[in-house]
Structures are given as C-alpha cells and as structure tokens.
XYZ file of C-alpha atoms in Angstrom:
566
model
C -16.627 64.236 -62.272
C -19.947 62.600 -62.198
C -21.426 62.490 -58.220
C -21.707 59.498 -56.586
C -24.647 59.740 -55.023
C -25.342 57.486 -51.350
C -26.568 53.652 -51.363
C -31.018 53.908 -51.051
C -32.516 51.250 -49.772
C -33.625 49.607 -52.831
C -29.766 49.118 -53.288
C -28.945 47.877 -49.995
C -31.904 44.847 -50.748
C -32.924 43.060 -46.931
C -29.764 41.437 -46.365
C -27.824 44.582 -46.768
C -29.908 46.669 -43.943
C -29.414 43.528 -41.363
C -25.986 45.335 -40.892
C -27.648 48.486 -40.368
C -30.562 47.627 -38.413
C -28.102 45.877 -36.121
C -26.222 49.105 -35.561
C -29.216 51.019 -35.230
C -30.410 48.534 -32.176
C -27.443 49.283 -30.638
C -27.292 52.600 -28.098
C -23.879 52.676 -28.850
C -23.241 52.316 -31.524
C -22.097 54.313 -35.118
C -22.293 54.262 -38.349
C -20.116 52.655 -40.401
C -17.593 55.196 -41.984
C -17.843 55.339 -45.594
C -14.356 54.449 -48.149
C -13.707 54.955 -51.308
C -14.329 51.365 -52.276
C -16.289 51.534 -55.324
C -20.340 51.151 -55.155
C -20.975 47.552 -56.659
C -18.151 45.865 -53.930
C -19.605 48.445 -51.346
C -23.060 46.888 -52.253
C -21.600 43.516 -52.476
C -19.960 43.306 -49.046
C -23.274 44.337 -47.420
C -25.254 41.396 -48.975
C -22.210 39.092 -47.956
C -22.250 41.226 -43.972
C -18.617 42.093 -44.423
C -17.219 45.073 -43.771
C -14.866 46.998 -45.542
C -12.975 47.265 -42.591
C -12.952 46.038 -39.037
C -15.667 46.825 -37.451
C -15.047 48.986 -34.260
C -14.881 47.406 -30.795
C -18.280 49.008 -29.772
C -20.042 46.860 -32.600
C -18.982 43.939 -31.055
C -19.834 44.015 -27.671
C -22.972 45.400 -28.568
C -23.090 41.861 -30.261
C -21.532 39.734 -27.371
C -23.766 40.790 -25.135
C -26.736 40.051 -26.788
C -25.350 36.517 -27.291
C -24.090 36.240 -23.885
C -27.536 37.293 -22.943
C -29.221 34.640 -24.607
C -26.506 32.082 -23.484
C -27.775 32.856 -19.728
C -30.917 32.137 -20.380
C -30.937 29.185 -22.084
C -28.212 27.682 -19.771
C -31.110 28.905 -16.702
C -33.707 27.520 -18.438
C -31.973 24.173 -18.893
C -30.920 24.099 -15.262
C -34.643 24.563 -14.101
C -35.583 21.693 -16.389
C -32.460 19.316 -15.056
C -33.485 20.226 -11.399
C -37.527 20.101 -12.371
C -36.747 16.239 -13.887
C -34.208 15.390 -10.575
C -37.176 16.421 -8.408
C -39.702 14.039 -9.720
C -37.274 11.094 -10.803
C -36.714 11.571 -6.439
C -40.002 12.217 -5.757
C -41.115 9.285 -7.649
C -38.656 6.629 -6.332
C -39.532 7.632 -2.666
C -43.070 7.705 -3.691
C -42.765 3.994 -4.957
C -40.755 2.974 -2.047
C -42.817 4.205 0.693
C -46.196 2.473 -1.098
C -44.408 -0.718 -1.722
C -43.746 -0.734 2.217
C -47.023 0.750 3.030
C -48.697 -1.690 0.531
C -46.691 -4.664 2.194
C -47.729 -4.064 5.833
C -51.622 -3.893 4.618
C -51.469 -7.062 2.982
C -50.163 -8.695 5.989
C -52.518 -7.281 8.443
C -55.606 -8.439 6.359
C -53.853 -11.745 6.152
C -53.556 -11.390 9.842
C -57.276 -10.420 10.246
C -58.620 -13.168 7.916
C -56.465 -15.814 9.095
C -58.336 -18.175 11.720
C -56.931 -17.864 15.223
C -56.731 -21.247 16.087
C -54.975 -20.825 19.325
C -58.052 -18.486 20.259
C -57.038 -15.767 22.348
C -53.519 -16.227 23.182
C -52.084 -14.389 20.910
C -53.122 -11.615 21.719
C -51.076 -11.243 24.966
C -48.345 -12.861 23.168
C -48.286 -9.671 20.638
C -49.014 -6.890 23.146
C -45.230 -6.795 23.927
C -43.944 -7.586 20.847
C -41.781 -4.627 20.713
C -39.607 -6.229 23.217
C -39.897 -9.873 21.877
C -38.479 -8.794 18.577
C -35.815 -6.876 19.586
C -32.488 -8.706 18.606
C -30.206 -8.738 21.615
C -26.916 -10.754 21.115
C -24.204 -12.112 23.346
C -21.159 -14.431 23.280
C -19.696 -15.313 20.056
C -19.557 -15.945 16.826
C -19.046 -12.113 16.433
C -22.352 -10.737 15.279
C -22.455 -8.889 11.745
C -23.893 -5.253 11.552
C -25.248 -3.786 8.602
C -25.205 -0.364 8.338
C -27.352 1.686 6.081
C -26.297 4.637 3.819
C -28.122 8.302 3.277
C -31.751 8.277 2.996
C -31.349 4.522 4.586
C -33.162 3.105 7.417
C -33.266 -0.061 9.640
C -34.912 -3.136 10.691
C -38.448 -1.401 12.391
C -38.512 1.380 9.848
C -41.043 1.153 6.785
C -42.653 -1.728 7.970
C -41.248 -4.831 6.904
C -39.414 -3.267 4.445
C -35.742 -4.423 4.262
C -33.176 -1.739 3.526
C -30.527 -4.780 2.605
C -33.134 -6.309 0.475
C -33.453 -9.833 2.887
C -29.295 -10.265 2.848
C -29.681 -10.078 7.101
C -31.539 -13.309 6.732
C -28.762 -14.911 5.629
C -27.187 -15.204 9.206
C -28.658 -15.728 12.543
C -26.179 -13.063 14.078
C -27.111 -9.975 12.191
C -28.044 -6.547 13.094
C -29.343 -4.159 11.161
C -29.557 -0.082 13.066
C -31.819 2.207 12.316
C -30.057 5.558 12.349
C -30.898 8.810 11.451
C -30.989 9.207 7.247
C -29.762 12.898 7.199
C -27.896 13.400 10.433
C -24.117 13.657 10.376
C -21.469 11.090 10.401
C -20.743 11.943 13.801
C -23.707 11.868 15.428
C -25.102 8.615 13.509
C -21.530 7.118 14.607
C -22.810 7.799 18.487
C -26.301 6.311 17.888
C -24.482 3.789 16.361
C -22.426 2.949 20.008
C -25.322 2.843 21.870
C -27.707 0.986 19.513
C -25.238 -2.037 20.403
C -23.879 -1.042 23.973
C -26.932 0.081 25.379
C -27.798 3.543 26.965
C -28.785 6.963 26.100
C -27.296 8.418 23.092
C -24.836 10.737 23.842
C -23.832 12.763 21.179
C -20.686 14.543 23.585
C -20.906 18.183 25.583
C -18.836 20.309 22.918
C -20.403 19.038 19.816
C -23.978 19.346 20.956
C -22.902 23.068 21.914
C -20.795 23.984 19.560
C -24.387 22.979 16.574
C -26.783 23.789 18.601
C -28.711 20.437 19.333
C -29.786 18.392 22.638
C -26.947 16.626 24.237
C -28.882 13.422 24.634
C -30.977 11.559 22.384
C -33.029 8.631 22.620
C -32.309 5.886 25.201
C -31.566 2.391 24.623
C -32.809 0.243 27.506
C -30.678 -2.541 26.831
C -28.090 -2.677 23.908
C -28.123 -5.037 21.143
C -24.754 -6.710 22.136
C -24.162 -5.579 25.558
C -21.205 -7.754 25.742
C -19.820 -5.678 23.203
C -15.789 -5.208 23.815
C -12.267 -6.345 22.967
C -13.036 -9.782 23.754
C -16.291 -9.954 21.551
C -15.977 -8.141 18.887
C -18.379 -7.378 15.848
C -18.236 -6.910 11.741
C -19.501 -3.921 10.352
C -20.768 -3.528 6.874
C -21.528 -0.333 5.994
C -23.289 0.538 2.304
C -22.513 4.545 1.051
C -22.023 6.640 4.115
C -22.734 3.791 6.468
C -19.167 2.835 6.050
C -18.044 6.622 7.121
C -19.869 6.115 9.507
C -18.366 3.025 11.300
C -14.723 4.366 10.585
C -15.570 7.337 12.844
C -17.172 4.885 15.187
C -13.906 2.739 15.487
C -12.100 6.078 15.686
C -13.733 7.351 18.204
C -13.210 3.826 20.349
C -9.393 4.123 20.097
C -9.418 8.223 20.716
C -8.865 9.270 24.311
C -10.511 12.269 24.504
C -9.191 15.293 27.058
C -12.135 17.107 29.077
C -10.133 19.916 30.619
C -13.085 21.385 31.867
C -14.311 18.357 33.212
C -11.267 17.551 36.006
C -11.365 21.786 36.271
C -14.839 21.417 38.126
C -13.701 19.542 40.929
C -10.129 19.027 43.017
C -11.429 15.704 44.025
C -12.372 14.522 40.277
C -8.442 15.624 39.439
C -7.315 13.712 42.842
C -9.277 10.478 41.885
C -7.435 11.047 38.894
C -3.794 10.982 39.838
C -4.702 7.738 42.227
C -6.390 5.534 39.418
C -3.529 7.061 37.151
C -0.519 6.683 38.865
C 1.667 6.161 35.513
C 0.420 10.195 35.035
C 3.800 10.516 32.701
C 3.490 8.013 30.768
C 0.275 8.890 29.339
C -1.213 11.532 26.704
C -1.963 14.659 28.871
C -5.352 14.901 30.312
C -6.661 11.265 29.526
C -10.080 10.342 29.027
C -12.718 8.092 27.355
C -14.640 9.066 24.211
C -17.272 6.888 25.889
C -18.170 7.947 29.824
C -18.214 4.695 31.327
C -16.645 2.102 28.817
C -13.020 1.580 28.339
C -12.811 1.567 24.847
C -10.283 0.419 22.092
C -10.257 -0.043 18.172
C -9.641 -3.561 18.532
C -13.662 -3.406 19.438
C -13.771 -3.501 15.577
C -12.702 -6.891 14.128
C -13.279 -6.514 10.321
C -14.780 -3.507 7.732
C -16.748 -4.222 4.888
C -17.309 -1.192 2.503
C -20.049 -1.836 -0.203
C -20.291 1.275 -2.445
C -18.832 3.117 0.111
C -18.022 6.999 0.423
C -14.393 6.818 1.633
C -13.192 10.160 -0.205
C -16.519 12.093 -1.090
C -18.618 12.507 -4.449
C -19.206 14.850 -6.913
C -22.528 14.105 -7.010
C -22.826 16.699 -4.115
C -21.988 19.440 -5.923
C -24.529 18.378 -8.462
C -27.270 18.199 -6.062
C -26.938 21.519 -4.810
C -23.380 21.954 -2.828
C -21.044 24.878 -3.296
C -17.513 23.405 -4.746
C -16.046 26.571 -3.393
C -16.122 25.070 0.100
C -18.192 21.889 0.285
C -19.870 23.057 3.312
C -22.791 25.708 2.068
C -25.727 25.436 -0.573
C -26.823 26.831 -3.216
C -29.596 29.303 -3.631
C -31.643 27.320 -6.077
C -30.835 23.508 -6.326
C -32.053 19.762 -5.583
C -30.687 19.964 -1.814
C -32.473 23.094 -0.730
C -36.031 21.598 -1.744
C -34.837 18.582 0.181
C -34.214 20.541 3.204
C -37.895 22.311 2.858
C -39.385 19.385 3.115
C -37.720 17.749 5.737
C -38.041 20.996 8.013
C -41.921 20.705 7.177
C -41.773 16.765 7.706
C -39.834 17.002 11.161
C -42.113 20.347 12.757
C -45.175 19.268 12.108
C -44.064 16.003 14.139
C -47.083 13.294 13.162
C -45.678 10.222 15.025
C -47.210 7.549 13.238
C -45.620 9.157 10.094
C -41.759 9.362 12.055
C -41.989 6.018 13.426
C -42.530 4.834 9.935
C -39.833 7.155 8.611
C -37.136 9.509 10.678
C -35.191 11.966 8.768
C -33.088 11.652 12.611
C -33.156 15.568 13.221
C -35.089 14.693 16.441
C -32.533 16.081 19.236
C -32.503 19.427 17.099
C -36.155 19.746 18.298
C -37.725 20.903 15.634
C -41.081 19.908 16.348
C -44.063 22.561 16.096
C -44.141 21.606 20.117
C -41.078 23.091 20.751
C -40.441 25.535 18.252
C -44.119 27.117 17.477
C -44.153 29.311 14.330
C -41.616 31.581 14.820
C -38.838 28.435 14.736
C -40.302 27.476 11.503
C -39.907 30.561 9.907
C -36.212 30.479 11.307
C -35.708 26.983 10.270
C -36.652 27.932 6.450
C -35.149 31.200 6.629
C -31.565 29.502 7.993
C -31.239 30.830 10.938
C -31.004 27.481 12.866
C -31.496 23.664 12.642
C -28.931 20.896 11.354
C -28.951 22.921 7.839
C -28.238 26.211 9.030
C -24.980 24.532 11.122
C -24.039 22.172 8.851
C -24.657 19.315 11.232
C -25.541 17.188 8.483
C -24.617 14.984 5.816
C -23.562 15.927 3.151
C -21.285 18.446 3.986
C -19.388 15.268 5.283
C -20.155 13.617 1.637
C -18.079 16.536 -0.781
C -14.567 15.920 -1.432
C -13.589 19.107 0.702
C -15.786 17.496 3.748
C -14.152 14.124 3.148
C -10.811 15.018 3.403
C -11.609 17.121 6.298
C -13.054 13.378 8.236
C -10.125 10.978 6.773
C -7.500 13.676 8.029
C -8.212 11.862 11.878
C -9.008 8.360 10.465
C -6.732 5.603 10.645
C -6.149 2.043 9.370
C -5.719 0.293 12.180
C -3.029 -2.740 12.294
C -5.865 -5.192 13.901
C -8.726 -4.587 11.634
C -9.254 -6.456 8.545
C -10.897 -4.411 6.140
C -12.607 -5.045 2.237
C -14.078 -2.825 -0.263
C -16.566 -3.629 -2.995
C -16.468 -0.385 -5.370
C -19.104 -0.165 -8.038
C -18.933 1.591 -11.984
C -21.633 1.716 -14.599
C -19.183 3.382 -16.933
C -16.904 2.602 -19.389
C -14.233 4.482 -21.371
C -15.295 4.799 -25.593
C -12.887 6.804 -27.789
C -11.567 8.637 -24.950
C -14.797 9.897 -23.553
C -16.360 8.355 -20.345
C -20.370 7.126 -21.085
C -22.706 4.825 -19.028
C -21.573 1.634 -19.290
C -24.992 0.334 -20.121
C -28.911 1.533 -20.461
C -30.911 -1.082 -19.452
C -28.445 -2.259 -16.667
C -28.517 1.279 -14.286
C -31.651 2.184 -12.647
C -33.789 4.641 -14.145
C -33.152 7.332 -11.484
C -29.907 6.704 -11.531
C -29.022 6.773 -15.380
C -28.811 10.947 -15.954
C -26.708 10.624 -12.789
C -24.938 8.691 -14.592
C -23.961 10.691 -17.494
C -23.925 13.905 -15.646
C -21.081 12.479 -13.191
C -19.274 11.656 -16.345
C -18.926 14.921 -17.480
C -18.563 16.947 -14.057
C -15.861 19.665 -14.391
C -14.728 21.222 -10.829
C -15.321 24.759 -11.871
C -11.936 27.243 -12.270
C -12.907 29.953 -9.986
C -12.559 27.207 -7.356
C -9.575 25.866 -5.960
C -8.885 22.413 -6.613
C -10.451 20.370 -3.184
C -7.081 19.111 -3.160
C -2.911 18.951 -4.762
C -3.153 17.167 -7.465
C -6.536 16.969 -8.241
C -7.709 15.812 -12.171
C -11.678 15.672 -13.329
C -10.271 12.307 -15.099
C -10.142 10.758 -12.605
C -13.726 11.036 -10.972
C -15.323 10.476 -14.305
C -16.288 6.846 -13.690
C -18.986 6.158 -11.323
C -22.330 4.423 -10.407
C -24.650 6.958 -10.361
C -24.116 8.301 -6.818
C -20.455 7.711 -5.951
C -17.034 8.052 -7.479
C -15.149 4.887 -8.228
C -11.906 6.638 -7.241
C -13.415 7.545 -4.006
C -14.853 3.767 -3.587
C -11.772 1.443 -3.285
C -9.770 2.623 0.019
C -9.476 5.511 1.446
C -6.637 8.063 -0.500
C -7.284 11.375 1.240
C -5.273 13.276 2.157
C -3.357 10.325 2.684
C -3.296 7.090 0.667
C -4.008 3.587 3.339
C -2.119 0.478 2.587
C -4.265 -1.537 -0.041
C -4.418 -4.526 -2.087
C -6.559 -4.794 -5.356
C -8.077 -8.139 -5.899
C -8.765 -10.286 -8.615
C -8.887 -13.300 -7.606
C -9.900 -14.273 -4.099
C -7.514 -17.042 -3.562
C -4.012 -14.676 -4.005
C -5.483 -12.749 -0.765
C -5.493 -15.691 1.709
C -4.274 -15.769 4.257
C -6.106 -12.303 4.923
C -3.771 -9.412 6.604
C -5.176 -7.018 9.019
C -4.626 -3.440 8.298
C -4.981 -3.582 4.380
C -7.747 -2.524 2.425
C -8.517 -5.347 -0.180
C -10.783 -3.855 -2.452
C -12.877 -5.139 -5.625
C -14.557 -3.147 -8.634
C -17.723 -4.162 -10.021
C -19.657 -3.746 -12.760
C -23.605 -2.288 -10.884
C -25.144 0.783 -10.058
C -25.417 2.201 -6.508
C -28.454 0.409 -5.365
C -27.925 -2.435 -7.464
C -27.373 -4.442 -3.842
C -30.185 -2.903 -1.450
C -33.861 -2.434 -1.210
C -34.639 -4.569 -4.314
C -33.180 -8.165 -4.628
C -34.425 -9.140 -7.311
C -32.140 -6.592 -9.962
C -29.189 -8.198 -8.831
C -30.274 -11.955 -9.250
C -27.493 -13.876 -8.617
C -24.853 -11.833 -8.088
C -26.877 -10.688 -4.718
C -26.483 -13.772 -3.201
C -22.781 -14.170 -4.363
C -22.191 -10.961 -2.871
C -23.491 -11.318 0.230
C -22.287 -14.931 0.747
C -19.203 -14.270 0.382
C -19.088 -11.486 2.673
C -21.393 -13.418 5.353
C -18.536 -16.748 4.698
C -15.472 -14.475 4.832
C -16.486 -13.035 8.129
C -17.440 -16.288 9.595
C -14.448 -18.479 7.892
C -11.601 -16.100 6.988
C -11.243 -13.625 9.418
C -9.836 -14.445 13.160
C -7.726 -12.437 15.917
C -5.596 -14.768 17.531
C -3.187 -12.524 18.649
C -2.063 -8.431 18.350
C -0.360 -8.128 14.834
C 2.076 -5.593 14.846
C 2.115 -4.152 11.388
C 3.088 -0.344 10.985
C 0.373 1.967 10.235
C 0.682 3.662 6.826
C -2.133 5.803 7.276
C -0.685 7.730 9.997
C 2.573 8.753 8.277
C-alpha cells in the first residue's frame, strides 16, 4: 500500500489555511480530525471552507463570539454617533432660538435709543414701573383664554419678546399666556399654574414638597391674573404637548377634596370648627378638605380643553432620549437626557439672574443655587444624590407611557367640560412599513425623530407598559409625540370621544366628549415660528379662538354619565 503522506502547505494554497489559522486563533479550540475521504476532495473542501463533517460546537462559539464582539461595537459606536448628532441638532435649535430672541430685544432697544423722544422726559417715569403696567390682569367675562406652553416652553416675559405661540395670543384681547417652569413636573407646574391666575404664593402642598425634597412655597403672585377666577367665571385652557397634562391635573385637582388628617390632628378646636361649619358630617367623604387652602374649588372652574399636540398617554420618544422602558421612571447611564440634566444642574447653581429671568429651567424651589448649596451640593446634584433628577420630580418621568398611565389613572372627563384635540402625524404607511410622511415638510431637528419613532420596538426583556400593548400602533407620529397617544386620552381607560371630520356634524357641541382631529404637521409646526405654518396657523388658531368665543356656553349642569370613571 503506497503511504499517504499529510496535506503541506503548498497543498492547502491561502484559502485552505483560513480554516486553520481560524482554529489556531482560537484557545479552544482543536484540530480538525482527519477521515478517510480521499486527498483531492480533502483538498477541495478546504479551498471551498467546508468541512468534512460538522464542525464541533467549540469552533463555533469561538466564531460567535468574535462576531458578537464586533456586533457590540459597531451597534456602540453607532449609538455614540446618534446621541453625538441629537446633541448638536438640540444644541443648535436652542442656540438659534435664544439669538433670534436675544437678537430681537437689541434691535428694539437701539430703535428705542435712536428714536426721538418727543414727549421729552415723560417716559421715563412712565417705563420705570412697567413691570406692573404690563401685567395682564382680567376680570368679568367673556371667559379669558389661557395658553399653556409644553416642555422646554416658556411664557409671555420670558426670552424677551419672543412668543412661545408664535403671535396666536394676539388674536384675542382676553388671552393669557403663563410662564411656568420648562422641566418641572406636571404637578407642580399645575400649582404655579393656580396661582398664576388666582393670585398668591405658589403652594406646591405639605406632603409632596416632603415627600421630593423641595421648598413648600415658591414664588408669590401679588395679584392673580383673573382673580375673579371661579364657577361663575370660568376660563379656556389650551395647552400644546405637556401643557395640556398639565391643565387636566389642574382641573383635577379643583374637583379633588383632599383629606389632611394631620392637619384637624393638631388641634381639638380646628376638628370642632369642623363639625360646626360641617354639620352634614355623614353625608360627606371622610375627612373633607380643599386642594386649595382658602378657595372652594370645583371642576366646573374649567369651561372647555383644547389639546394641540398634546401628551394625553405618553411618548416613546422618552425612551429614545434616554428613559429606561423597564420602568419609565429612571435614566440611562449614557443618553441625550443625562447631558440635559448636566447642564441644567450647572445652569440653575451657578444662579446668574439676568440669564434665569431670560430663561428658567423652574427648578428654583429645589434651591439649587451655588448660594444655598456651595460645592458640596453640586457634586451631589451631578452625582444623584438629590435635586428634581435624583427624585424624579420632573418631567418626563410623567411623559413615558408607564408615567402616563400612572397620571390618567386619577384623571377624569368631566360631564361639564367641553373638550377638543388637534393630534398631529408626519407619517404615512408605504408597503406596510411606516416612513416620514414628507422631507421638506418636518423640521430639520425633528426629521431623524421622525424615522426613529417609526421604527421604535419596546424591548422584550421589558414588560409591555400595558395589556394589550402593540409597537403598531405607536409607529405614526410627529417627531415628538405618538399619534395614538394624541387624540383623547385611552389609558388605562378609554374617555368618551368623537372623531371629526367635518366641523358641522359636531354642533351642537356636548360637554364631556373629546372631539378630536388628526393633522397632517410636525410638533412645532404651530409654535415659536409662524411663518412654517402659513395659513393653516391662522385657520388653526381661529377656529379655536371662534369656537371658544361662539360655540361653547354653560347654561346649565348637564348631567351626562362619566365614562372615564367606570
């Protein structure tokens, strides 16, 4: 029998030692064991990278996890690039919005400066109080329309004469527009909210303040901006994004009668005054008390609810940004948010007031000023230790699905209160698959936003935020908000609603229905800049302004069950 004698490497040629050179890279690994195939398949199968047999189950995860390897760090190195691009795309848009405002004021104090004073020096005294001359106080009827502002949002006063509603508050003489705190909690901008119109210091309640570690009290309102505020003059809110949250906690919170046990424990004579102004003790809720010290509040203090682009059910943008879909509450390590909250912890301690009057994050009854805090609170503030971020006492927890849910579970539709809801898409459905809806149409810092939202997947080593749940379904979006979560609210239980497509099969108008619209625009496509939304702006906005003034009247208590509360 002639001897076969082994394969050199001559015969094995380059492509027939990849196999070996693989195995040889491998700690684990052995040789392949040698058949009696004959030598020219042998050689053969090694050019081609097959093996005569299967190859054992060391070989390949030797192999895996070299792959998997690489896999990590290309999907690491794409997510630094994704945040890296969401960072300046931010950075850039609050860059030009700040400079527009900044630029804006400028130009009209040169104007100011150059313009001849005719009326010599009069008005000069006439200016020196201006902070009280321009401050909008209301009374009697029509019912006065508020505007309230979304996340990252800010009022009439804030950023000069910039206009967070793009000019649309000029289009009545009863408007209001609040400036409330852009990162503070629904709660707590729902109690600035009371007293912006009532009057008073803010009062953000005993247990909460406790219970996150913040000042009870914030800033004081000498006089409200509708001090005649109440069931017999009631107002219109419209809130844009979380404003509308915002005001349904608000309206809440005036038809809640809140129990202070402690309270009536402190005293024998407080419980005694009591029983006498509450002689009817049976027929009411045990221990009953105002939300509100002072005012006798109801939810018929609300007469209508606009929501434009409004968060009613949460977004999946959060998770996006930087929130953990596990529980909607904490962050993650590395992500869009946690830069955000660097820079508003080094914003609100080093406390420039010319810079916070301009701009207020509304973290100020945290105290997080260097005055208060010194060095050692900064380090716990960006550490975690304490501030808004560490308790959650901010927004977006309230903004996730999980954190949604959690608000709407003690919101109601109340049978009194008319309420609308403009929801807003920039996406459209093509062979199956869900794509922005346009290129030129969505803002350019909200276009990967866009796409992304499309395609989120709630991870499966999280529990679904709720029975039910289907990514389908919070595909299309406008670049910061849900659709789905736009029209009414459906968490954890669905409110009585009414979609609309034409106005005139809605009239007359029922309390205690949402009637909702969809519409083709992006999130900001109706704030801040007018002129993207051309006409439709003033369509819009007229309609809502008309509707209010025309459409929507309390003559008497409607008795209509609520839905909500089921």
């Amino acid at each position: 029998m002639p001897r076969r004698h082994p394969i050199n490497s001559r015969q094995k040629g380059r492509r027939g030692a990849t196999v070996d050179r693989r195995l040889r890279a491998c700690p684990t690994s052995r040789p392949v064991p040698r058949t009696n195939v004959p030598l020219k398949s042998r050689i053969l199968r090694q050019k081609l990278h097959v093996f005569p047999t299967s190859p054992p189950a060391h070989v390949h995860l030797c192999w895996d996890s070299g792959g998997g390897e690489m896999a990590r760090i290309s999907i690491g190195f794409l997510g630094l690039t994704e945040l890296f691009i969401s960072t300046m795309v931010h950075m850039l848009f609050g860059f030009y919005i700040f400079s527009t405002a900044v630029a804006s004021d400028v130009s009209q104090v040169l104007t100011d400066c150059l313009r001849p004073n005719i009326f010599n020096l009069g008005a000069r005294e006439e200016g020196g109080n201006d902070s009280k001359e321009k401050m909008a106080v209301l009374e009697g009827s029509p019912p006065p329309i508020v505007l309230v502002h979304g996340i990252f949002g800010f009022g009439k006063g804030r950023l000069g004469g910039l206009s967070y509603f793009a000019g649309a508050e000029k289009k009545d003489e009863r408007v209001l527009v609040p400036d409330l705190g852009s990162l503070s909690s629904i709660h707590d901008r729902a109690r600035e909210l009371f007293y912006y119109l009532k009057g008073g210091k803010v009062d953000y309640g005993e247990e909460h303040s406790r219970k996150f570690g913040h000042s009870q009290f914030g800033r004081t309102y000498e006089r409200g901006h509708y001090p005649s505020w109440g069931e017999h003059h009631p107002v219109h809110f419209v809130g844009h994004s979380a404003g509308v949250q915002v005001v349904r906690v608000l309206q809440q919170m005036l038809a809640d009668k809140v129990f202070d046990l402690l309270r009536l424990r402190n005293s024998l004579l407080n419980f005694a005054t009591f029983l006498i102004d509450n002689p009817n003790l049976h027929e009411l809720p045990i221990g009953y008390q105002q939300a509100f010290n002072g005012f006798d509040t109801s939810e018929d203090w609300v007469l209508s609810i606009t929501s434009l682009s409004g968060a009613l059910n949460g977004t999946t943008r959060t998770y996006y940004d930087g929130m953990q879909p596990e529980d909607g509450r904490s962050m993650k390590s590395i992500c869009l948010l946690q830069l955000c909250r660097l820079g508003v912890i080094v914003y609100d301690w080093l406390d420039i007031t010319w810079l916070k009057n301009y701009y207020n994050f509304g973290f100020d009854h945290f105290q997080m000023a260097w005055r208060n805090s010194g060095i050692t609170g900064l380090v716990d503030l960006i550490l975690g230790n304490s501030g808004p971020f560490a308790s959650g006492d901010w927004i977006l927890p309230d903004l996730t699905i999980q954190g949604s849910i959690n608000l709407n579970s003690g919101l109601q539709t109340f049978p009194n209160t008319f309420y609308f809801s403009y929801a807003t898409r920039r996406t459209q459905k093509i062979l199956g698959y869900t794509v922005p809806s346009s290129i030129w149409g969505i803002h350019p810092m909200l276009f990967i936003r866009v796409l992304q939202m499309c395609q989120w997947r709630f991870p499966t080593s999280a529990s679904p935020p709720y029975k039910g749940y289907r990514d389908e379904d919070w595909e299309h979006n406008d670049g910061a908000l849900n659709t789905i979560s736009m029209t009414h609210p459906r968490l954890p239980v669905e409110h009585p609603s009414f979609y609309v497509v034409d106005d005139s099969e809605c009239h007359p108008l029922q309390p205690g229905i949402w009637y909702y619209k969809i519409m083709e625009a992006d999130h900001i496509f109706f704030i801040v800049n007018r002129e993207r939304a051309g006409v439709q702006f003033d369509v819009l906005y007229d309609g809502i302004f008309q509707r209010c003034r025309k459409h929507v009247f309390r003559s008497s208590k409607t008795l209509i069950p609520n839905e909500s509360s089921q």
